[in-house]
Tab-separated table of C-alpha atoms in Angstrom:
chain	number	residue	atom	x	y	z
A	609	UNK	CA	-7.572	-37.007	22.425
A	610	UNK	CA	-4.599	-35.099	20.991
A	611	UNK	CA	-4.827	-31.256	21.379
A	612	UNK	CA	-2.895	-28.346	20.131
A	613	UNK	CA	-1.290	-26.486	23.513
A	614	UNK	CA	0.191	-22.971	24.027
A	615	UNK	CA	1.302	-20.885	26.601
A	616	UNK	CA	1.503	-18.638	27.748
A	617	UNK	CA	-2.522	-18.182	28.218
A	618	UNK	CA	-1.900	-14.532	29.171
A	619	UNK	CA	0.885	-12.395	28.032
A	620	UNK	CA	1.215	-8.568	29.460
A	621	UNK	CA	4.135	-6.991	27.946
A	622	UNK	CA	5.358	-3.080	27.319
A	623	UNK	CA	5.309	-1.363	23.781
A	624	UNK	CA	7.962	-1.973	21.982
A	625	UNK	CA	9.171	-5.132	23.806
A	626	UNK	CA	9.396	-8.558	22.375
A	627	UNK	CA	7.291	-11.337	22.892
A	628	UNK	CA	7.244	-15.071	22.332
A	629	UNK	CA	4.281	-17.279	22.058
A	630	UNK	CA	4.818	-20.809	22.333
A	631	UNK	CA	2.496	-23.910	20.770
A	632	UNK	CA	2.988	-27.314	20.696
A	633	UNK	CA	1.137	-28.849	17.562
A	634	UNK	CA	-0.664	-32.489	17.875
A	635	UNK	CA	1.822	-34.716	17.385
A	636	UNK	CA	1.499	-36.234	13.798
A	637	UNK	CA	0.729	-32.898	12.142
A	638	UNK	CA	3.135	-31.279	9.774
A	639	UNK	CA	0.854	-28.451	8.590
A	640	UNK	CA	1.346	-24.997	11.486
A	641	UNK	CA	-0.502	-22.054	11.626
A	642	UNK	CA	-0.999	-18.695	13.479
A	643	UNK	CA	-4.238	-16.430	14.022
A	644	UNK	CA	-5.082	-13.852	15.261
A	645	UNK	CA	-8.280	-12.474	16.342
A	646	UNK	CA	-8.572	-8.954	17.688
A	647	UNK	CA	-11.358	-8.328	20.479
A	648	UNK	CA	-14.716	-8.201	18.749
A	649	UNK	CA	-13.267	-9.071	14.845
A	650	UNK	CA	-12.689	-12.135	12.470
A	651	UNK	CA	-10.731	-14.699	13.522
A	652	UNK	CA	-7.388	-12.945	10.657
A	653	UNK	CA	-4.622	-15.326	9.082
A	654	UNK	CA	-1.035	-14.854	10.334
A	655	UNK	CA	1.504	-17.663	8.666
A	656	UNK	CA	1.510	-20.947	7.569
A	657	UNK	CA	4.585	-23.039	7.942
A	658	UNK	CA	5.519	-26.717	6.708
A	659	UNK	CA	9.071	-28.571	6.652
A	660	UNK	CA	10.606	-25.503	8.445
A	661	UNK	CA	9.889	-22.958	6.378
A	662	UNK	CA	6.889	-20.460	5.859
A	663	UNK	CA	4.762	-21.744	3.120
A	664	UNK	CA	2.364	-18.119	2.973
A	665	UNK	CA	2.367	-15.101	5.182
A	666	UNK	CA	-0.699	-12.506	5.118
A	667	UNK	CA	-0.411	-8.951	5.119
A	668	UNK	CA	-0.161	-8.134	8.362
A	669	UNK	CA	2.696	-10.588	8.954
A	670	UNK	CA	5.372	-8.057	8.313
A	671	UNK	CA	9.016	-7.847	9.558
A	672	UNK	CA	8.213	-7.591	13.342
A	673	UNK	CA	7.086	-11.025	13.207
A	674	UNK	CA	8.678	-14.046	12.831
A	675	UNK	CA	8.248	-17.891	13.673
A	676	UNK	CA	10.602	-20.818	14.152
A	677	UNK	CA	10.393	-24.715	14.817
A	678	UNK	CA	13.513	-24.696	17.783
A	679	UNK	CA	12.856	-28.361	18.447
A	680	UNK	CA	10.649	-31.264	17.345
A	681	UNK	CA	7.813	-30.008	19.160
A	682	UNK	CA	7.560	-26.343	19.834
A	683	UNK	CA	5.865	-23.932	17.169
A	684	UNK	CA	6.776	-20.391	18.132
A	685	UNK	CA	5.925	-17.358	16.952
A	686	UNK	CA	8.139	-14.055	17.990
A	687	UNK	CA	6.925	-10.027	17.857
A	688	UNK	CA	10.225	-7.803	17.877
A	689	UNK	CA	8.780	-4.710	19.241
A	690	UNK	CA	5.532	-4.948	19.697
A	691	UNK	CA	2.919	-2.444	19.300
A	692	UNK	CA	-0.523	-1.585	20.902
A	693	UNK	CA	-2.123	-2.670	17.994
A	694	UNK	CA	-1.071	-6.317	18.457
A	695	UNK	CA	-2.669	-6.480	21.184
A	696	UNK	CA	-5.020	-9.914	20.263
A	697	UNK	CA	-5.991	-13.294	20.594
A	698	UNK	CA	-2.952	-15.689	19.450
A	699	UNK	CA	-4.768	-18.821	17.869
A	700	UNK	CA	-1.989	-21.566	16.951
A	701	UNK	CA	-3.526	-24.527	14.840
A	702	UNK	CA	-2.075	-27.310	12.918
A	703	UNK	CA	-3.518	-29.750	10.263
A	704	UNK	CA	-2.091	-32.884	9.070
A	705	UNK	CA	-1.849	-32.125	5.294
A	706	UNK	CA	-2.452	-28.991	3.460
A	707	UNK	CA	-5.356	-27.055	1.837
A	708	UNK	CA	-8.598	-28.250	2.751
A	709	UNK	CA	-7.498	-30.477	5.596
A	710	UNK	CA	-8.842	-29.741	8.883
A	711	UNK	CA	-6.955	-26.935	11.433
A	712	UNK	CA	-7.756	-27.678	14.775
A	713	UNK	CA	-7.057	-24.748	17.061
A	714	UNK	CA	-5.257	-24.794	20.676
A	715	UNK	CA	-6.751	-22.767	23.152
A	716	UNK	CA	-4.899	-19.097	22.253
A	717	UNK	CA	-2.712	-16.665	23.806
A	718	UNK	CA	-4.200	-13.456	24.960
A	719	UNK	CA	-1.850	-10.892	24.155
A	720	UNK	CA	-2.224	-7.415	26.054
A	721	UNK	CA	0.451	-4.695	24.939
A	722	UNK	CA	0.040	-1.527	27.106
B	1381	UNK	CA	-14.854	-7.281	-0.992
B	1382	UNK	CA	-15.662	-9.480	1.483
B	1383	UNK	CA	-14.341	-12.745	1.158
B	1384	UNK	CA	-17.092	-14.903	3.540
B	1385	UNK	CA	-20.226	-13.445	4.815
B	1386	UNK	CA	-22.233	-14.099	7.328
B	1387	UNK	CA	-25.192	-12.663	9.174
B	1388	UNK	CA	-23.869	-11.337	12.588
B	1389	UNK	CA	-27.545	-12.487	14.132
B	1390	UNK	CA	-28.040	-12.857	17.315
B	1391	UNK	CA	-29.908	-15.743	16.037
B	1392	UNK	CA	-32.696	-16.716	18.200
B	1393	UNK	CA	-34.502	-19.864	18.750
B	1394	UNK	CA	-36.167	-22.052	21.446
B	1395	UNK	CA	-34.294	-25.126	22.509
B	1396	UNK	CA	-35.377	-28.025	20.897
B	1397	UNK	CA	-35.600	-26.349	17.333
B	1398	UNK	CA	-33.512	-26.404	14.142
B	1399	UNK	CA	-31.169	-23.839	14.245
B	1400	UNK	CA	-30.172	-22.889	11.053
B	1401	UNK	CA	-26.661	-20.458	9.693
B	1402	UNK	CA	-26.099	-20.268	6.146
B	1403	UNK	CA	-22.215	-18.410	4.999
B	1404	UNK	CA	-21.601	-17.153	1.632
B	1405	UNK	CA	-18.597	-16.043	-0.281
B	1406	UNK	CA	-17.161	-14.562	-3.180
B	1407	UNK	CA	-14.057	-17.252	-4.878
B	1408	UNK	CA	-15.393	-19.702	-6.933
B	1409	UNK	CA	-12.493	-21.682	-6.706
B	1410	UNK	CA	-13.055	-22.790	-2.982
B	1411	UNK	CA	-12.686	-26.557	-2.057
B	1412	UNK	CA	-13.175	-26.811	1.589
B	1413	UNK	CA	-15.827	-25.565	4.087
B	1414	UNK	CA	-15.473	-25.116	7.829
B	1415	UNK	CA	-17.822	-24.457	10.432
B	1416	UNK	CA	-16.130	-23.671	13.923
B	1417	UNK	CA	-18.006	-23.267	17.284
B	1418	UNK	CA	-16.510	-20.593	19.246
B	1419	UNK	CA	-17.569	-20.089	23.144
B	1420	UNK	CA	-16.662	-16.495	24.573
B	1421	UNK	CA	-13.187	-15.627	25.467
B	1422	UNK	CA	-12.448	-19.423	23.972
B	1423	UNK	CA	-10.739	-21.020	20.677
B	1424	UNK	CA	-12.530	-21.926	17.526
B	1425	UNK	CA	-13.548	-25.746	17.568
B	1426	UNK	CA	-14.057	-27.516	14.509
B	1427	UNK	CA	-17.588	-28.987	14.352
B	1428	UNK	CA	-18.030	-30.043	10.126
B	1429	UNK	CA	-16.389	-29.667	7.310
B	1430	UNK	CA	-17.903	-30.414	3.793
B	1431	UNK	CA	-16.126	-30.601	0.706
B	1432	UNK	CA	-18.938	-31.799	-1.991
B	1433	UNK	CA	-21.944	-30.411	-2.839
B	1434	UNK	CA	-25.142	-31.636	-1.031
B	1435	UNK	CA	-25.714	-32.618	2.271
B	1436	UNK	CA	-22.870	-33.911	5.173
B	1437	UNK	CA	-24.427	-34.901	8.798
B	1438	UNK	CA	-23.005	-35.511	11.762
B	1439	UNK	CA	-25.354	-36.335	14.839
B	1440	UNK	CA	-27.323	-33.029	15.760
B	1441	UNK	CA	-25.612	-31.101	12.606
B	1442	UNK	CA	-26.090	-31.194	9.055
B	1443	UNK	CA	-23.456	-29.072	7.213
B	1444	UNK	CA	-24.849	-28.513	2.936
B	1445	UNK	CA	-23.161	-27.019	-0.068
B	1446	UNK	CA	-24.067	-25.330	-2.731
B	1447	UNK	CA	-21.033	-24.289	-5.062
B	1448	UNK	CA	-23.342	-23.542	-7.426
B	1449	UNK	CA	-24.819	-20.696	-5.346
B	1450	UNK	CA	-21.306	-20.044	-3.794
B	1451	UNK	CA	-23.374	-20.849	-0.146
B	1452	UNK	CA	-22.685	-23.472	2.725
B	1453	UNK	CA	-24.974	-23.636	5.931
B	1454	UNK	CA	-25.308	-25.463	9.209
B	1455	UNK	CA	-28.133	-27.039	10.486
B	1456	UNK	CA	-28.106	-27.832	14.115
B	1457	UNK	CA	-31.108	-30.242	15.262
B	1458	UNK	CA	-32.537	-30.681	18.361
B	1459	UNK	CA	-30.773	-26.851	20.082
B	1460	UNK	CA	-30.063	-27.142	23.150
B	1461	UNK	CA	-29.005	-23.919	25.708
B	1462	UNK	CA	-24.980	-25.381	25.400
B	1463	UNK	CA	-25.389	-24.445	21.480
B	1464	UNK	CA	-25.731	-20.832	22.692
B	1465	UNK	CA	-22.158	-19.476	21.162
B	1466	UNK	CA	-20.696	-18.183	17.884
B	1467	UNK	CA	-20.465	-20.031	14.458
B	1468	UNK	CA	-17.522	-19.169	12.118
B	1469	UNK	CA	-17.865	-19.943	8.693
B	1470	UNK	CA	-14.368	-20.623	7.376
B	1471	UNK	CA	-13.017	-21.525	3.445
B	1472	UNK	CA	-9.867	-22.625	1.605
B	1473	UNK	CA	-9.341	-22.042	-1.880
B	1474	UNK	CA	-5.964	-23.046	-3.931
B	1475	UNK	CA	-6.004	-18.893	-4.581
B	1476	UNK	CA	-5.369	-19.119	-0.728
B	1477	UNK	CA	-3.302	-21.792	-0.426
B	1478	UNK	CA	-3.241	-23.356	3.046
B	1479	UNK	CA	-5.107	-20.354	4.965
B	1480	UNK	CA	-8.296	-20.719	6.242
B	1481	UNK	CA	-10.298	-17.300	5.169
B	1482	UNK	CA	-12.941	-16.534	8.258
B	1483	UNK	CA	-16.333	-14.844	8.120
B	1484	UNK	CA	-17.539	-13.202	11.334
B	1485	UNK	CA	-19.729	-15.410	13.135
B	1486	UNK	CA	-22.681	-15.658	13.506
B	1487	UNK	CA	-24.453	-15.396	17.485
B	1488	UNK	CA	-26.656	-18.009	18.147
B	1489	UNK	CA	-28.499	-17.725	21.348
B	1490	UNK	CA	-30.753	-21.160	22.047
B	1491	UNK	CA	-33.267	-20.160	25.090
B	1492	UNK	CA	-34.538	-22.579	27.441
């Protein structure tokens, strides 16, 4: 059954350094998300992106962050200089079409910013 | 304002017995309905969606809608101890475009 990957599973990294999180989507999906869930809170809406471009960004998607297609497969999603307060659960997901279409979730990136 | 609510439990009940969640929230205009399973320390898995009102099942769960009463719940049938994890409640509305909007789980702990 087709699944939504990412690595890495476990990311330590320094304030203020930049991390990437990789995803690969299922394969006949054109709908890509990112998540977030901090230890303890709601699972919190990052970005949504379709035909290479952001289609909606939340609040707390600000400058620092940024996400990119490179190649046919990988989703990515980039924090400049990260801060302790990023420190969370990655969730990417992807859906075939848009709106109410089901998001199915890979297995997250657990992001620990010291 | 919270957007999706749900009771944070723990929810408590003997295997072998209906287990029932119930989510409510606040936009009118919302089309779809999620519920996710999520184990600890693991993803959210997608276990029904429901779009209509009335009643959607799906082997052990039954997922119903009442837009009326802005309110979706899941029934699970039949708990067993592998049940035992949390329940997201999750909506899109056009207002929020392709984002899922998450409530906060609810525990449910199925004793054996």
């Amino acid at each position: 059954e087709p699944e939504v990957t990412q690595t890495p599973s476990h990311q330590v990294t320094q304030m203020g350094q930049e991390v990437i999180l990789r995803c690969v989507p299922i394969s006949n999906h054109l709908y890509f998300y990112w998540y977030r869930q901090i230890l303890g809170q709601k699972v919190e809406f990052l970005v949504s992106f379709y035909n290479n471009e952001i289609s909606e960004k939340s609040e707390i998607f600000d400058d620092q962050f940024s996400v990119e297609r490179p190649d046919g497969s990988n989703f990515t999603l980039k924090i400049r200089s990260t801060k302790l307060e990023d420190s969370a659960m990655y969730f990417c997901a992807s859906s075939v079409g848009q709106g109410g279409n089901e998001q199915f979730f890979g297995p997250g990136t657990r992001l620990t910013v010291l | 304002q919270k957007e999706v609510e749900q009771n944070s439990g723990p929810l408590s009940v003997p295997e072998g017995a209906i287990a029932s969640l119930n989510c409510t929230y606040s936009d009118r205009g919302s089309q779809s309905f999620f519920w996710y399973r999520q184990y600890s320390g693991k993803s959210p898995e997608l276990i029904m969606f429901i779009y209509s009102n009335g009643d959607k099942e799906d082997g052990r769960f039954t997922a119903q809608l009442n837009k009326a009463s802005q309110y979706v719940s899941l029934l699970i049938r039949d708990s067993q101890p592998s049940d035992s994890a949390t329940y997201l409640c999750a909506v899109n509305t056009i207002l929020y475009g392709n984002k899922l909007v998450f409530g906060a789980g609810t525990i449910l702990r199925v004793k054996s």
